[in-house]
mmCIF file of C-alpha atoms and ligand atoms in Angstrom:
data_model
loop_
_atom_site.group_PDB
_atom_site.id
_atom_site.type_symbol
_atom_site.label_atom_id
_atom_site.label_comp_id
_atom_site.label_asym_id
_atom_site.label_seq_id
_atom_site.Cartn_x
_atom_site.Cartn_y
_atom_site.Cartn_z
ATOM 1 C CA MET A 1 -67.876 2.997 -32.393
ATOM 2 C CA LYS A 2 -64.239 0.433 -31.352
ATOM 3 C CA ILE A 3 -62.640 3.220 -33.353
ATOM 4 C CA HIS A 4 -63.704 5.763 -30.572
ATOM 5 C CA SER A 5 -62.476 3.803 -27.637
ATOM 6 C CA ALA A 6 -59.828 3.373 -29.208
ATOM 7 C CA SER A 7 -59.223 5.950 -29.323
ATOM 8 C CA ARG A 8 -59.886 6.399 -25.783
ATOM 9 C CA THR A 9 -57.903 4.518 -24.576
ATOM 10 C CA LEU A 10 -54.376 6.029 -25.982
ATOM 11 C CA PHE A 11 -55.853 9.257 -24.582
ATOM 12 C CA SER A 12 -55.404 7.834 -21.137
ATOM 13 C CA LEU A 13 -52.012 5.704 -21.925
ATOM 14 C CA ALA A 14 -51.051 9.595 -22.977
ATOM 15 C CA ILE A 15 -51.687 11.151 -20.293
ATOM 16 C CA ALA A 16 -50.692 8.071 -17.735
ATOM 17 C CA ALA A 17 -47.163 8.403 -19.852
ATOM 18 C CA ALA A 18 -47.611 12.617 -18.962
ATOM 19 C CA ALA A 19 -47.700 11.787 -15.568
ATOM 20 C CA LEU A 20 -45.618 9.711 -15.440
ATOM 21 C CA SER A 21 -42.633 11.796 -16.526
ATOM 22 C CA VAL A 22 -43.436 15.123 -14.656
ATOM 23 C CA SER A 23 -43.235 12.674 -11.621
ATOM 24 C CA SER A 24 -40.299 11.282 -11.973
ATOM 25 C CA GLY A 25 -38.503 14.615 -12.923
ATOM 26 C CA ALA A 26 -40.224 16.124 -10.194
ATOM 27 C CA LEU A 27 -37.537 13.600 -8.210
ATOM 28 C CA ALA A 28 -35.034 12.885 -10.297
ATOM 29 C CA LEU A 29 -31.631 14.796 -11.636
ATOM 30 C CA ASP A 30 -31.252 17.658 -14.236
ATOM 31 C CA ASP A 31 -29.905 15.656 -17.506
ATOM 32 C CA GLU A 32 -29.411 18.936 -19.109
ATOM 33 C CA ALA A 33 -27.443 20.828 -16.448
ATOM 34 C CA ALA A 34 -25.676 17.397 -15.140
ATOM 35 C CA LYS A 35 -24.720 17.270 -19.369
ATOM 36 C CA GLY A 36 -24.217 21.019 -19.671
ATOM 37 C CA LEU A 37 -21.586 21.150 -16.251
ATOM 38 C CA MET A 38 -19.330 18.078 -17.014
ATOM 39 C CA LYS A 39 -19.182 19.653 -20.885
ATOM 40 C CA LYS A 40 -18.579 22.721 -19.792
ATOM 41 C CA SER A 41 -15.624 21.906 -17.255
ATOM 42 C CA ASP A 42 -13.827 19.432 -19.758
ATOM 43 C CA CYS A 43 -14.770 15.720 -18.121
ATOM 44 C CA THR A 44 -15.842 14.873 -21.981
ATOM 45 C CA LYS A 45 -12.102 14.718 -22.592
ATOM 46 C CA CYS A 46 -11.928 11.655 -20.711
ATOM 47 C CA HIS A 47 -14.720 10.840 -19.783
ATOM 48 C CA ALA A 48 -18.968 9.312 -21.266
ATOM 49 C CA ALA A 49 -22.122 7.290 -19.608
ATOM 50 C CA ASP A 50 -20.892 4.295 -20.657
ATOM 51 C CA LYS A 51 -17.349 3.502 -22.730
ATOM 52 C CA ASP A 52 -13.866 3.769 -20.964
ATOM 53 C CA LYS A 53 -12.002 6.868 -22.196
ATOM 54 C CA LYS A 54 -8.323 7.847 -20.873
ATOM 55 C CA GLY A 55 -10.918 8.111 -18.060
ATOM 56 C CA PRO A 56 -12.970 5.404 -16.582
ATOM 57 C CA ALA A 57 -17.567 5.282 -17.762
ATOM 58 C CA TYR A 58 -18.915 7.064 -15.605
ATOM 59 C CA LYS A 59 -21.430 3.754 -15.299
ATOM 60 C CA LYS A 60 -17.960 2.329 -13.515
ATOM 61 C CA ILE A 61 -17.245 4.593 -11.313
ATOM 62 C CA ALA A 62 -21.414 3.944 -9.992
ATOM 63 C CA ALA A 63 -20.698 0.548 -10.341
ATOM 64 C CA LYS A 64 -17.749 1.445 -7.698
ATOM 65 C CA TYR A 65 -19.565 2.499 -5.221
ATOM 66 C CA LYS A 66 -22.849 1.166 -5.587
ATOM 67 C CA GLY A 67 -24.489 0.673 -1.760
ATOM 68 C CA LYS A 68 -21.446 2.154 -0.164
ATOM 69 C CA ALA A 69 -23.242 4.973 2.021
ATOM 70 C CA ASP A 70 -20.589 7.472 1.305
ATOM 71 C CA ALA A 71 -20.597 7.413 -2.301
ATOM 72 C CA GLU A 72 -21.805 10.837 -3.140
ATOM 73 C CA ASP A 73 -19.279 11.361 0.460
ATOM 74 C CA LYS A 74 -16.267 10.606 -2.080
ATOM 75 C CA VAL A 75 -17.158 12.017 -6.007
ATOM 76 C CA THR A 76 -17.840 15.350 -4.659
ATOM 77 C CA LYS A 77 -14.404 15.123 -2.741
ATOM 78 C CA PHE A 78 -13.139 14.102 -5.783
ATOM 79 C CA ILE A 79 -14.419 17.436 -8.312
ATOM 80 C CA THR A 80 -14.349 19.649 -5.119
ATOM 81 C CA VAL A 81 -10.557 18.647 -5.152
ATOM 82 C CA SER A 82 -7.884 18.452 -7.319
ATOM 83 C CA SER A 83 -5.939 15.071 -6.773
ATOM 84 C CA LYS A 84 -2.689 13.542 -8.866
ATOM 85 C CA VAL A 85 -4.644 10.054 -11.247
ATOM 86 C CA LYS A 86 -3.335 7.958 -13.454
ATOM 87 C CA LEU A 87 -4.420 8.597 -17.208
ATOM 88 C CA ALA A 88 -5.249 5.423 -19.455
ATOM 89 C CA ASP A 89 -2.446 5.803 -21.521
ATOM 90 C CA GLY A 90 -0.668 6.272 -19.622
ATOM 91 C CA GLY A 91 0.372 10.000 -18.397
ATOM 92 C CA GLU A 92 -1.179 11.062 -15.145
ATOM 93 C CA ASP A 93 -2.497 14.418 -14.599
ATOM 94 C CA GLU A 94 -4.444 16.569 -11.854
ATOM 95 C CA HIS A 95 -7.760 15.798 -12.286
ATOM 96 C CA LYS A 96 -9.808 19.258 -13.601
ATOM 97 C CA VAL A 97 -12.154 20.279 -11.061
ATOM 98 C CA ILE A 98 -15.705 20.875 -11.541
ATOM 99 C CA GLY A 99 -16.325 24.576 -13.514
ATOM 100 C CA THR A 100 -18.937 25.964 -10.222
ATOM 101 C CA LYS A 101 -19.024 26.725 -6.628
ATOM 102 C CA ASP A 102 -23.193 25.895 -6.807
ATOM 103 C CA GLY A 103 -23.662 22.921 -4.304
ATOM 104 C CA LYS A 104 -26.892 22.538 -5.248
ATOM 105 C CA GLU A 105 -24.824 21.912 -9.418
ATOM 106 C CA ILE A 106 -22.363 19.895 -7.833
ATOM 107 C CA LYS A 107 -25.309 17.329 -5.860
ATOM 108 C CA ASN A 108 -26.446 17.402 -9.329
ATOM 109 C CA VAL A 109 -23.855 16.315 -11.569
ATOM 110 C CA VAL A 110 -22.552 13.489 -8.553
ATOM 111 C CA GLN A 111 -26.025 12.189 -8.432
ATOM 112 C CA TRP A 112 -26.211 12.096 -12.549
ATOM 113 C CA ILE A 113 -23.035 9.899 -12.307
ATOM 114 C CA LEU A 114 -23.595 7.844 -9.128
ATOM 115 C CA ALA A 115 -27.466 6.996 -11.339
ATOM 116 C CA GLN A 116 -25.322 5.692 -13.751
HETATM 117 C C1 LIG B 1 -7.285 14.085 -18.312
HETATM 118 C C2 LIG B 1 -8.181 13.415 -18.536
HETATM 119 C C3 LIG B 1 -9.223 13.639 -17.225
HETATM 120 C C4 LIG B 1 -10.373 14.491 -17.400
HETATM 121 C C5 LIG B 1 -9.962 16.133 -17.826
HETATM 122 C C6 LIG B 1 -11.194 14.148 -15.932
HETATM 123 N N1 LIG B 1 -11.025 13.105 -15.577
HETATM 124 FE FE1 LIG B 1 -12.208 12.114 -14.569
HETATM 125 N N2 LIG B 1 -11.076 10.801 -14.174
HETATM 126 C C7 LIG B 1 -9.974 10.532 -14.762
HETATM 127 C C8 LIG B 1 -9.374 9.045 -15.281
HETATM 128 C C9 LIG B 1 -7.508 8.676 -15.625
HETATM 129 C C10 LIG B 1 -9.765 8.879 -12.878
HETATM 130 C C11 LIG B 1 -9.515 7.461 -12.968
HETATM 131 C C12 LIG B 1 -8.419 8.099 -11.583
HETATM 132 C C13 LIG B 1 -7.999 7.201 -10.836
HETATM 133 O O1 LIG B 1 -9.673 5.110 -10.777
HETATM 134 O O2 LIG B 1 -7.478 6.309 -9.875
HETATM 135 C C14 LIG B 1 -10.897 9.753 -13.319
HETATM 136 C C15 LIG B 1 -11.498 9.460 -12.405
HETATM 137 C C16 LIG B 1 -13.219 9.436 -12.583
HETATM 138 C C17 LIG B 1 -13.733 9.686 -11.586
HETATM 139 C C18 LIG B 1 -13.934 8.192 -10.023
HETATM 140 C C19 LIG B 1 -13.393 9.058 -8.654
HETATM 141 C C20 LIG B 1 -13.402 7.926 -7.969
HETATM 142 O O3 LIG B 1 -13.568 8.205 -6.944
HETATM 143 O O4 LIG B 1 -13.321 6.369 -7.831
HETATM 144 C C21 LIG B 1 -15.246 10.031 -11.455
HETATM 145 C C22 LIG B 1 -16.300 10.467 -10.535
HETATM 146 C C23 LIG B 1 -14.338 11.684 -12.215
HETATM 147 N N3 LIG B 1 -13.585 11.588 -12.103
HETATM 148 C C24 LIG B 1 -15.691 12.534 -12.680
HETATM 149 C C25 LIG B 1 -14.733 14.075 -13.671
HETATM 150 C C26 LIG B 1 -15.433 14.663 -13.288
HETATM 151 C C27 LIG B 1 -16.702 15.619 -13.241
HETATM 152 C C28 LIG B 1 -14.851 16.308 -14.441
HETATM 153 C C29 LIG B 1 -15.072 16.606 -14.928
HETATM 154 C C30 LIG B 1 -15.178 18.190 -13.121
HETATM 155 C C31 LIG B 1 -13.071 15.217 -14.885
HETATM 156 N N4 LIG B 1 -13.698 13.093 -14.602
HETATM 157 C C32 LIG B 1 -12.467 15.314 -15.538
HETATM 158 C C33 LIG B 1 -9.840 11.091 -16.476
HETATM 159 C C34 LIG B 1 -9.645 13.081 -15.816
#
């Protein structure tokens, strides 16, 4: 009897967890798509989620924009219009633009970065 009720509890916990991940998945970003597109666009050469490479960590970028109403606009512009940037190693380069023109894909990447 004990075992039976314990496994029932586990079962309902599993259901609750599955429901949770489904609902947050619907709201949230497409993690795989964002990462895949950034990899394809060479962003990974200079950026990582939580450590600085030639460019700042996405966590730092997200922190810089936290609470700013125009964050999405600014970041969208930054990754779609090339500008000269100073690299962490002292060099200078034209900043890469994201390798797609699809507004939805771009938005997903922008929101992914700002969610770090
Ligand atoms: C050659 C290295 C390099 C590559 C490749 C690169 N970045 Fe950057 N990125 C930088 C540097 C350096 C900065 C910091 C610029 C500054 O603060 O002036 C930066 C800044 C940023 C910022 C912050 C802008 C801001 O307003 O603070 C975002 C967002 C960003 N990069 C996204 C991307 C994305 C997305 C890609 C791929 C399409 C990418 N980067 C590719 C070097 C790079």
